[in-house]
Every structure is written in structure tokens, then in C-alpha cells.
Coordinates of N, CA and C in Angstrom, one line a residue:
X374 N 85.8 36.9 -71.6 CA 84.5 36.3 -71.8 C 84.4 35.6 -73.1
X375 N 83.6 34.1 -73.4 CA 83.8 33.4 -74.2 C 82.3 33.4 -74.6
X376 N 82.2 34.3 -76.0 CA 80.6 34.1 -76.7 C 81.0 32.7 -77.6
X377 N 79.3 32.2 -77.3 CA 79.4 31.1 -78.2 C 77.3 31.4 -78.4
X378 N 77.5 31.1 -79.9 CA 76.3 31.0 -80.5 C 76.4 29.4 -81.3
X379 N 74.8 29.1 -80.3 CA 74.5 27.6 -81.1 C 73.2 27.4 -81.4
X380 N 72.8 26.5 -82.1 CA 71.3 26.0 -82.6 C 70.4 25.5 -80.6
X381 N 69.5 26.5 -80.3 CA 68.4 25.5 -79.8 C 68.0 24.1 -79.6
X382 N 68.2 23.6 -79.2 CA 67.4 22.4 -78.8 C 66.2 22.1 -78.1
X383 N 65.8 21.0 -78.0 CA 64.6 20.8 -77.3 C 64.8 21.2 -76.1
X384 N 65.8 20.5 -75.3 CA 66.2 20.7 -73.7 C 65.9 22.2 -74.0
X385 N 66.3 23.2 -74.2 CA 66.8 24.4 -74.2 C 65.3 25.7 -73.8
X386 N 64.3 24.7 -74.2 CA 63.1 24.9 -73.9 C 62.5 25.6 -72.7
X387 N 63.0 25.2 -71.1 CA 63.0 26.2 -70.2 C 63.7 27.2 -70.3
X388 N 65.0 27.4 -70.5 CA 66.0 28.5 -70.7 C 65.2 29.1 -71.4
X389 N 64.7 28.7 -72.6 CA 64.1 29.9 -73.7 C 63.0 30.5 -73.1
X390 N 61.8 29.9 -72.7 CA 61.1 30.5 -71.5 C 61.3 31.1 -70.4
X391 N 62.1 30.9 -69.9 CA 62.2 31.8 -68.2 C 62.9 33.3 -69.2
X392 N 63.8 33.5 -70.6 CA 63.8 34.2 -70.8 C 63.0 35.5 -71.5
X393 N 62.0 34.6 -72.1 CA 61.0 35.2 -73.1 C 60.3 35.8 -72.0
X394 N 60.1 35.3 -70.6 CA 59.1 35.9 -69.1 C 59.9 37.3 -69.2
X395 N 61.3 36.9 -69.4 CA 62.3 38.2 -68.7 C 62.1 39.3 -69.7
X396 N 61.7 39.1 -70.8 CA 62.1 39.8 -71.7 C 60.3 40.5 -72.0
X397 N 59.3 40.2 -71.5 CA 58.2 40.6 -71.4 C 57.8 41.2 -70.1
X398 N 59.1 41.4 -69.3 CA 58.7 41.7 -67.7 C 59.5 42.7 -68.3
X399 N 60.8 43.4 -68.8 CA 61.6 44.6 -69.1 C 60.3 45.3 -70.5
X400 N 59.4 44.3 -71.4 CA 58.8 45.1 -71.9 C 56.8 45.5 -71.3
X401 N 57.1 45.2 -69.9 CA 56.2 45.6 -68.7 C 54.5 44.8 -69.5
X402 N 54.9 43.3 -70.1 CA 53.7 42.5 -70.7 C 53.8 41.5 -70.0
X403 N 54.7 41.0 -69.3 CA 54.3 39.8 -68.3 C 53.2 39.1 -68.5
X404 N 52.1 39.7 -67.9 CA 50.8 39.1 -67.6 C 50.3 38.7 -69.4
X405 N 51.0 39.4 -70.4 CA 50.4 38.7 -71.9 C 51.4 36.9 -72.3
X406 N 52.3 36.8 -71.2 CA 53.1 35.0 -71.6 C 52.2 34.1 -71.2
X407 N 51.6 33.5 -71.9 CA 50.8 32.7 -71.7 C 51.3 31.6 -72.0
X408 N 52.8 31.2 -72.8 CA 53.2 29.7 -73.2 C 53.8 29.3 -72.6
X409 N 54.0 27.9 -72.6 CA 54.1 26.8 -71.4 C 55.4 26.2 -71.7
X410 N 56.6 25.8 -71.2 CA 57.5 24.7 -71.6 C 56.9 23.9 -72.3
X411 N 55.6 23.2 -72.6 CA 55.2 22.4 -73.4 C 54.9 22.9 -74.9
X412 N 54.3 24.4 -74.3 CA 54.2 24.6 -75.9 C 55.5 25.5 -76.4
X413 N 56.5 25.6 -76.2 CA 57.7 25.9 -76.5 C 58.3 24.3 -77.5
X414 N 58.3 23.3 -77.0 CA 58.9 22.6 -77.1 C 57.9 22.0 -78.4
X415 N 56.7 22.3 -78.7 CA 55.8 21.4 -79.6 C 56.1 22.4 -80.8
X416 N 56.0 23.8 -80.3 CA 56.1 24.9 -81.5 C 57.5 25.3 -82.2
X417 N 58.8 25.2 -80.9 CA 59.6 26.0 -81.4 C 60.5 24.3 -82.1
X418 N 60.2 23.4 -81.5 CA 60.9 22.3 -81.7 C 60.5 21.1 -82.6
X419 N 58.9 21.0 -82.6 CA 57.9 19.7 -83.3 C 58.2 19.5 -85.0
X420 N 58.1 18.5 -85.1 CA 58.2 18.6 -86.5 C 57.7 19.5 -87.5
X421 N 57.4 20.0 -87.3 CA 56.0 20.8 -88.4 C 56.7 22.4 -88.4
X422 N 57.3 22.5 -87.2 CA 58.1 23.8 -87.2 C 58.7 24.6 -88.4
X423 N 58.4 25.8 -88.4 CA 59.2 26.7 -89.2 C 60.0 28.0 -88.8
X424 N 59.7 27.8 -87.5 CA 60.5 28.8 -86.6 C 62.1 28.3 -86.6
X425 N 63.2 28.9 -86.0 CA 64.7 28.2 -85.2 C 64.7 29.3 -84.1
X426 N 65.9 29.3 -83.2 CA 65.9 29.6 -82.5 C 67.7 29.1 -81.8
X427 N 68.1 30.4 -81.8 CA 69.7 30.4 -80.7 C 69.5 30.8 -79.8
X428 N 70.6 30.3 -79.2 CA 71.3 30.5 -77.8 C 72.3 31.1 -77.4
X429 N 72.4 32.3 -76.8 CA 73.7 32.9 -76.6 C 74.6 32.6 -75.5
X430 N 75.9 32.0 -75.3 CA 76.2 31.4 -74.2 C 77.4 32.2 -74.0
X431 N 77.4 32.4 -72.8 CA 78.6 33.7 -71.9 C 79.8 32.4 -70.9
X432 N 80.9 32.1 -71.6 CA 81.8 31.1 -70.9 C 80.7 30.1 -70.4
X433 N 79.7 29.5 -71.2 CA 78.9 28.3 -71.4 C 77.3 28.6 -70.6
X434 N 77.6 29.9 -70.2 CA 76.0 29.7 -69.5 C 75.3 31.0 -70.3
X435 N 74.4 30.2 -70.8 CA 73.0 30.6 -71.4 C 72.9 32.2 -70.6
X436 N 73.0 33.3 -71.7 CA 72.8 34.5 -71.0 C 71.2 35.3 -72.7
X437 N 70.9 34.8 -73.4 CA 70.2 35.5 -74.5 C 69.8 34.4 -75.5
X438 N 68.9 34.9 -76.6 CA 68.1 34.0 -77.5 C 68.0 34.5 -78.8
X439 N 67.6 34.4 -79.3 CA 67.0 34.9 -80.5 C 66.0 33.4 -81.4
X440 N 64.7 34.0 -81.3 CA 63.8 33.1 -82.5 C 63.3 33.8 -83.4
X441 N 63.5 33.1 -84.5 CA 63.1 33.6 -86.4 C 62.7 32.6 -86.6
X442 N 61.9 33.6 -87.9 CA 61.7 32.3 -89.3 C 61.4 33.0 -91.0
X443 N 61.6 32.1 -91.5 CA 61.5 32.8 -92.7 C 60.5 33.4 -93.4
X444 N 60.6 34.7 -94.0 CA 59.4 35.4 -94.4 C 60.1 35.2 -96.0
X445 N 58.6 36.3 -96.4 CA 59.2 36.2 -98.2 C 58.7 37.9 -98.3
X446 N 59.6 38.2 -99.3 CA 59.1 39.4 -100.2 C 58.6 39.1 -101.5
X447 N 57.5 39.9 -101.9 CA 57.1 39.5 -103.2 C 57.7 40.9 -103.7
X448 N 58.2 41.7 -103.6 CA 58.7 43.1 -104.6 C 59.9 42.6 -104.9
X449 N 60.9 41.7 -103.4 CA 62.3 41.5 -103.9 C 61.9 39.8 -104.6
X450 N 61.2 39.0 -104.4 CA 61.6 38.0 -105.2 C 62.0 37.1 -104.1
X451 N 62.2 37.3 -102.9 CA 63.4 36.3 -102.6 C 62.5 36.2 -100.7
X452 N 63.2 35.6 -100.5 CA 62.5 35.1 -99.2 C 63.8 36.2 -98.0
X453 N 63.2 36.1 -97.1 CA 63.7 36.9 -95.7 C 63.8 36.6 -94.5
X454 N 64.4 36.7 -93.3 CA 64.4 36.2 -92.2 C 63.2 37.6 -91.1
X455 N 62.4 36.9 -91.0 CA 62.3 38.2 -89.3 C 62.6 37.5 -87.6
X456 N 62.9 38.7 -87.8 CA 63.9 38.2 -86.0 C 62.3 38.3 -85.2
X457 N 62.1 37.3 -84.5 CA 60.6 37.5 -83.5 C 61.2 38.2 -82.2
X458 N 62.1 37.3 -82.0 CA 62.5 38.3 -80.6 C 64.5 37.9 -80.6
X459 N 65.2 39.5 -80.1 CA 66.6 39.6 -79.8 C 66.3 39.4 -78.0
X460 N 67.2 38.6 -77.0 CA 66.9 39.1 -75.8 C 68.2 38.7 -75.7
X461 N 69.0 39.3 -74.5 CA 70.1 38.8 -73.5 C 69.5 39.6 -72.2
X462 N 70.0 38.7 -70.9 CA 69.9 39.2 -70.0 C 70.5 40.6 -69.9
X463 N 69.5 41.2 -69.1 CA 70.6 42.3 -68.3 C 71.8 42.5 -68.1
X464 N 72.2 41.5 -66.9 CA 73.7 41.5 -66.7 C 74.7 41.5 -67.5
X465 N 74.2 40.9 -69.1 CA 75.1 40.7 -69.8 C 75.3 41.1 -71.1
X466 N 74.4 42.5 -70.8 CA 74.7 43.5 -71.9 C 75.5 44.5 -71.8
X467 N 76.0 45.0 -72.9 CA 77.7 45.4 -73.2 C 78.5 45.1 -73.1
X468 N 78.0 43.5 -73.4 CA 79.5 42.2 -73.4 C 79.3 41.9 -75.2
X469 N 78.7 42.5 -76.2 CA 78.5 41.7 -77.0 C 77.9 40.7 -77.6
X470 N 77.3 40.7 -76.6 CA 76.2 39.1 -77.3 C 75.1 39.7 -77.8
X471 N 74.1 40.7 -77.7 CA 73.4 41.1 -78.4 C 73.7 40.9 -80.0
X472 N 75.0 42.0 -80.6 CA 75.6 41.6 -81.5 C 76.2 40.7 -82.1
X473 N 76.7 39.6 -81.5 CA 77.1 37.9 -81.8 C 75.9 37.5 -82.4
X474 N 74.7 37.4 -81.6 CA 73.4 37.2 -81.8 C 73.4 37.3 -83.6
X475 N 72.9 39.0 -83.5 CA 72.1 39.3 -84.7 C 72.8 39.1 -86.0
X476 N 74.7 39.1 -85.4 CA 75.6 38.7 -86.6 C 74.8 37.3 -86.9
X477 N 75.0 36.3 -86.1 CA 74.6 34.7 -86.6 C 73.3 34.9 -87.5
X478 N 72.3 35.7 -86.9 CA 71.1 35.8 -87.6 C 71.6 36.8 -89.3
X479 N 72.1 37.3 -89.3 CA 72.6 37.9 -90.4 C 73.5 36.8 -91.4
X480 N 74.1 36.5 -90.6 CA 75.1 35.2 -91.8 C 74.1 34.5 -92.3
X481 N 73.4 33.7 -91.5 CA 71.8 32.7 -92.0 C 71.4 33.2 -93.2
X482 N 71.0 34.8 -93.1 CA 70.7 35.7 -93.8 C 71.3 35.4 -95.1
X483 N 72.3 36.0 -95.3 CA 73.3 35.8 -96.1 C 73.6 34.5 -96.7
X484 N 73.3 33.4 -96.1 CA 74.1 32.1 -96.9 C 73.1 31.5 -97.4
X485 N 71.3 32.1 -96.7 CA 70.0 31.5 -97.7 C 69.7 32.5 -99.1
X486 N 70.7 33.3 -99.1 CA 70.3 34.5 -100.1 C 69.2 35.5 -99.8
X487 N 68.6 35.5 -98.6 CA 67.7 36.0 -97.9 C 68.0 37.7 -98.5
X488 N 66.7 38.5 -99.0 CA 66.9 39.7 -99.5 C 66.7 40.6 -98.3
X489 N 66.8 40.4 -96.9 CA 66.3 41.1 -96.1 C 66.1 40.7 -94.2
X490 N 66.5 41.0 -93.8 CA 66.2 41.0 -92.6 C 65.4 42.1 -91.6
X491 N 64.3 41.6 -90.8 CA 63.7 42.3 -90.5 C 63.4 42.3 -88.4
X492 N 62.7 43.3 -87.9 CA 62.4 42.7 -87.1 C 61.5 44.3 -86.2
X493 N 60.8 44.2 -85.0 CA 59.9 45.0 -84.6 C 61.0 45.4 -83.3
X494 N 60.7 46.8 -83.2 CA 61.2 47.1 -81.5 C 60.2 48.6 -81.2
X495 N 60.0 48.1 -80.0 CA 58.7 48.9 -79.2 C 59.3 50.4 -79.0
X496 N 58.4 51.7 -79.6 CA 59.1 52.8 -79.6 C 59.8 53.2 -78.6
X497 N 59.3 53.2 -77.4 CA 59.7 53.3 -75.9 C 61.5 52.8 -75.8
X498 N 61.4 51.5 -76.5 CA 63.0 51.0 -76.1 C 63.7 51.8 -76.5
X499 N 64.6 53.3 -76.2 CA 65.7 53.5 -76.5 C 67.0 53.1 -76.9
X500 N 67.1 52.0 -75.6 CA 68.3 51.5 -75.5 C 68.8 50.0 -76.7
X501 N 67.4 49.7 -76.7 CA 67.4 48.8 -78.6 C 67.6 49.5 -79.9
X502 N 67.0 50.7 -79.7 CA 66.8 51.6 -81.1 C 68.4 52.6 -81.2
X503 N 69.1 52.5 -80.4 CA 70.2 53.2 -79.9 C 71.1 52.3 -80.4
X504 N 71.4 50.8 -80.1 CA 72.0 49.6 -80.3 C 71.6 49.4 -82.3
X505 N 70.6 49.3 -82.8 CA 70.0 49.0 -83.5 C 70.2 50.5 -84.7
X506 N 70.4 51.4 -84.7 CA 70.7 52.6 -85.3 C 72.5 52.3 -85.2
X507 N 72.9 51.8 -84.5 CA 74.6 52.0 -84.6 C 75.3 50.8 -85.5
X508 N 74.2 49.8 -85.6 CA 74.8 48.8 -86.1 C 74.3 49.1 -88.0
X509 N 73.2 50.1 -87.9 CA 73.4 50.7 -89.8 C 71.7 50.5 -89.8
X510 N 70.9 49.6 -88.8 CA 69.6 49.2 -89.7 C 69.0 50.7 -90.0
X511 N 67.8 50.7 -90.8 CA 67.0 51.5 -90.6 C 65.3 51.4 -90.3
X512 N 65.5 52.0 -89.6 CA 63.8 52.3 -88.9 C 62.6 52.3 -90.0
X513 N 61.9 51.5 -90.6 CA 60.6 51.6 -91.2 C 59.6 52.7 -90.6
X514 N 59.8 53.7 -90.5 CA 58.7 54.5 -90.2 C 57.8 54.7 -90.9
X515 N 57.3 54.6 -92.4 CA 56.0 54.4 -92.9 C 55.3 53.2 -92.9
X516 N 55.7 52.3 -92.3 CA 54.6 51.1 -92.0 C 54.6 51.1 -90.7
X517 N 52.9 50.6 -90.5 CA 52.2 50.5 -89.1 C 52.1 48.9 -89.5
X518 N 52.6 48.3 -88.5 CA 52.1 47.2 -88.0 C 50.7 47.1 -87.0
X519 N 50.0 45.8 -87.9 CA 48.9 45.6 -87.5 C 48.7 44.1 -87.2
X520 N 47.8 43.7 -86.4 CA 47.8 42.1 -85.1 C 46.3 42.0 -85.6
X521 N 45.8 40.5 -85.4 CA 44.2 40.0 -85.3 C 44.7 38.8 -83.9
X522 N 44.8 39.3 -83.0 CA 45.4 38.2 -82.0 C 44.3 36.9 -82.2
X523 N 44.0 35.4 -81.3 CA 43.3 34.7 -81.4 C 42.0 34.9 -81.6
X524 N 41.2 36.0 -80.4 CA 40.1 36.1 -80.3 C 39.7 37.4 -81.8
X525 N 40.9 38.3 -82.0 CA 40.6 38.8 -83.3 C 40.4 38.2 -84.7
X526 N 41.2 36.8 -84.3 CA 40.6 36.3 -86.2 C 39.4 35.7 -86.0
X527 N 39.2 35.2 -84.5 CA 38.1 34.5 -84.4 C 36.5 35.5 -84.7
X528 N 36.7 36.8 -84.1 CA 35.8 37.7 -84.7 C 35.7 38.1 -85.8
X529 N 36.8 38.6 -86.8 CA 37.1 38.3 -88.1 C 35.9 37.6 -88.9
X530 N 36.5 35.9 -88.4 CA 36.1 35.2 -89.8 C 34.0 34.9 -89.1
X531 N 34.1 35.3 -87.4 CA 32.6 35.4 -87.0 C 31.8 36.3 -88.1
X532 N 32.5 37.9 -88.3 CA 31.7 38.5 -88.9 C 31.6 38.7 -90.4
X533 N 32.6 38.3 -90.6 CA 33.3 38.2 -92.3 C 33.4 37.1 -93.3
X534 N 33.2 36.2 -92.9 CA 33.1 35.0 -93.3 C 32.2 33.9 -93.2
X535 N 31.1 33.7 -94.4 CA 30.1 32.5 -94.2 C 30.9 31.1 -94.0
X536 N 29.8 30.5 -93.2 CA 30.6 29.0 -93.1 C 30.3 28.3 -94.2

């Protein structure tokens, strides 16, 4: 088997979708993908973008993803990568592409001077945190991540903020 990691493209836009469906159907949210090939393509691709986004290809056919973008630390000084999402199909895990993946996202890492790499996995997933423990990261267990989804900032700045 022939891994190849490359930069995203616009085309690439369904592929990344029908995976992001797959990868919210194994984390049983389906019914929360609300984004469209169009808005894949305005967000992950439009000028204005600050996201990227690879491709993981198994002897040329698209089997996994990964989208980032750059964060910053103000303690380290230096800016950071968070991984938004790692996926490969099913079929084509414990072939290495998971790892091809997170390597490429790691070198990025590395060659922006990035003080850090980061990224979230759902307590439930074993078989990520299993993967993800072998490769050295470690688990942040004193921070709670916290969300204001659309309709939360919108109540937010309703109740918090004069116009």
C-alpha cells in the first residue's frame, strides 16, 4: 500500500464532506452536519480562509482528512496548530494513515516553529485515545472545554451586551 499525503483542494470538497458525514455517523452526531459542499468549499477553500486541510490517499484513492488552523499561545509566545478533525475510513485503519496524517500535521508543526500541537477526542473513543497515548501525546485532563454554538453567542451578546 502506497500512503501519499497532499494539500486539499477545492475539488476535494465532496470527498471531505461525505467524510466529515462518516466521521460524525462513528461519533453517533450525524443529524449535528449541517455543511453543504458549498460551504466547504467557501470556508475550507475562499480566500479569506485560515483553515488547510489534507488528504490521505491509499494507492491514490482518498481513504482520510485532517483540517487545522493556526492557534496561538500567549504563555509560550508562539503560535500553534489545532487539529479540528483526524478521520480515515474504517477500512483503512491499521494501514498507517492515521499516523502519515498527524506526522504531516506535525512537520507543518515543526517547520512554522509552532510551540504546540493540539487537538480534542471524545472520552468514549477508546480506540483514538489508545492510538493517541502510543504515539507520546498527553491527555489535558484539567481543562474543560467549553462551546457558545450560533444560537449561544447569539443569546450571549442578547443578554450581555447593549447595542
Amino acid at each position: 500500500m502506497n500512503i501519499t499525503i497532499y494539500p486539499a483542494q477545492k475539488a476535494d470538497a465532496g470527498v471531505i464532506l461525505d467524510m466529515i458525514i462518516e466521521l460524525a455517523e462513528y461519533e453517533l452526531s450525524r443529524n449535528q452536519v449541517i455543511a453543504t459542499r458549498e460551504d466547504i468549499e467557501k470556508t475550507l477553500f475562499g480566500p479569506d480562509t485560515r483553515t488547510e486541510a489534507l488528504i490521505c490517499a491509499i494507492d491514490g484513492v482518498p481513504v482520510g482528512y485532517a483540517v487545522f488552523f493556526m492557534s496561538y499561545s500567549t504563555w509560550l509566545g508562539k503560535n500553534g496548530i489545532y487539529l479540528e478533525d483526524l478521520y480515515v475510513a474504517k477500512r483503512f485503519r491499521q494501514h498507517g494513515a492515521g499516523k502519515a496524517l498527524l506526522a504531516h500535521v506535525a512537520k507543518l508543526a515543526k517547520e512554522r516553529g509552532c510551540g504546540r500541537l493540539e487537538w480534542s477526542v471524545l472520552g468514549w473513543n477508546q480506540p483514538a485515545i489508545d492510538f493517541y497515548d502510543s504515539i507520546g501525546a498527553n491527555a489535558q485532563s484539567e481543562w474543560i472545554r467549553y462551546r457558545l454554538d450560533e444560537q449561544g453567542i447569539e443569546n450571549f451578546l442578547r443578554k450581555h451586551v447593549s447595542a
